[in-house]
Structure formats: structure tokens, C-alpha cells
Amino acid sequence: LDKDDIFFLCENELAFNKASSVFRDFGTNERTLYDFFRSLLRDDTKNIESLEEKITDAEDALITGAINECASDIVEFRRELLRLRKYYEQLDSIFDELQENDNRLLSDEGIRYFAILGSRTDKLLAGAVTLREYVAQVREAYQAQIDITQNNLMKVFTVVTTVFLPLTLIA
């Protein structure tokens, strides 16, 4: 990005098509860059809400006793939320750099655009961090369910041992 030009380098055709769809209504460079980042963040709130529903469903399944299915889901949720956290942190860093405007490429209106995106990214990052904490709580509940199952098994072994202990003593 400079005063006259803006370049986007795309690593594959999917990225090129996405960028091309954003650049149909080409305005100023700063507005184009804003539109590009805004399109990247467009459905992220829905995605985080969808992920939250999946985590809640996994928690419900855990409570109802479907323990076997939850372990892989919890690991997958943690990976996805870690990926999202890193993604939003990188975007937030980009928006902070653009708002600083050290090279004076952006107008005051452009800085305001990126402040809006930075605020939106902060909210998405906070949502991802909150969901990560929620997954940690679900993991603790999963571990508690496993502990309960093991305790019940130990009760059965204790009863069996108690029944056969006198016979062992006599023998």
C-alpha cells in the first residue's frame, strides 16, 4: 500500500476470487483495504456463536452420559479456539499498526475505519478467549464424569473384594 497503489498477493485461486469479489467497487486505497478486512470479519460473529452452540451441545451430551464422544470434541474445540485467538491477535496487531499511521498513508477517516475494525476484532478476540475458558470448564466436567465412573467401579471392586475376603481367609 502506498499513496497511489494497493497490491494484494494471493496464494491460490480461492484467495484471488475472494479478493476479486471485494474489489468490484474500487474506491480509495484505504476504503478498499477496509472493505477487504471487513469482508474477512463479516461472518465471524455467527461462526463464534455456532461454535458456542456446539460446545454447549457437547456439554449437554457430557451431562447426559455420552462421555465417549466428548473427548475428541473437546480437543477439537481447543484447537479451533487457539487458531481463532491467534488469528484475531494478528488482525488486531495489523489494525493497531494501521491506526498508528506512521507513514501517513491514511486519512483521518481511514484511521477511523481501522479503529472500527480494531474494536470489532477486540470483541471477537474476547469471545474466542471466553469460549476457550468455557471449553476448559467443559473439560473439567468431563474429567469429573470420568472420576465418578471410576469411583463407581471401585465401589464394585470393593464389594466383590469384601465378599470374597472371608473365603480367601478360610482357604
GROMACS .gro file of N, CA, C and O in nm, residues 59-68 70 145:
model
   48
   59GLU      N    1  -2.140  -3.020   2.604
   59GLU     CA    2  -2.157  -3.019   2.749
   59GLU      C    3  -2.285  -3.092   2.789
   59GLU      O    4  -2.286  -3.170   2.884
   60ASP      N    5  -2.392  -3.069   2.713
   60ASP     CA    6  -2.518  -3.139   2.740
   60ASP      C    7  -2.502  -3.290   2.723
   60ASP      O    8  -2.552  -3.368   2.803
   61ALA      N    9  -2.431  -3.330   2.618
   61ALA     CA   10  -2.406  -3.473   2.596
   61ALA      C   11  -2.324  -3.531   2.710
   61ALA      O   12  -2.348  -3.644   2.753
   62LEU      N   13  -2.231  -3.455   2.759
   62LEU     CA   14  -2.148  -3.500   2.871
   62LEU      C   15  -2.233  -3.521   2.995
   62LEU      O   16  -2.219  -3.621   3.066
   63ILE      N   17  -2.322  -3.429   3.020
   63ILE     CA   18  -2.407  -3.438   3.139
   63ILE      C   19  -2.503  -3.557   3.129
   63ILE      O   20  -2.531  -3.623   3.228
   64THR      N   21  -2.549  -3.584   3.007
   64THR     CA   22  -2.643  -3.696   2.990
   64THR      C   23  -2.571  -3.831   2.983
   64THR      O   24  -2.637  -3.934   2.972
   65GLY      N   25  -2.440  -3.831   2.986
   65GLY     CA   26  -2.367  -3.957   2.997
   65GLY      C   27  -2.299  -4.004   2.871
   65GLY      O   28  -2.246  -4.114   2.867
   66ALA      N   29  -2.295  -3.926   2.765
   66ALA     CA   30  -2.228  -3.967   2.641
   66ALA      C   31  -2.081  -3.926   2.647
   66ALA      O   32  -2.032  -3.845   2.570
   67ILE      N   33  -2.009  -3.984   2.741
   67ILE     CA   34  -1.870  -3.945   2.768
   67ILE      C   35  -1.777  -3.977   2.651
   67ILE      O   36  -1.689  -3.899   2.618
   68ASN      N   37  -1.797  -4.090   2.587
   68ASN     CA   38  -1.704  -4.136   2.484
   68ASN      C   39  -1.690  -4.038   2.368
   68ASN      O   40  -1.583  -4.027   2.309
   70CYS      N   41  -1.719  -3.708   2.380
   70CYS     CA   42  -1.679  -3.573   2.421
   70CYS      C   43  -1.529  -3.549   2.414
   70CYS      O   44  -1.487  -3.436   2.390
  145GLN      N   45  -1.673  -3.644   3.533
  145GLN     CA   46  -1.755  -3.759   3.493
  145GLN      C   47  -1.671  -3.887   3.491
  145GLN      O   48  -1.716  -3.992   3.535
   0.00000   0.00000   0.00000
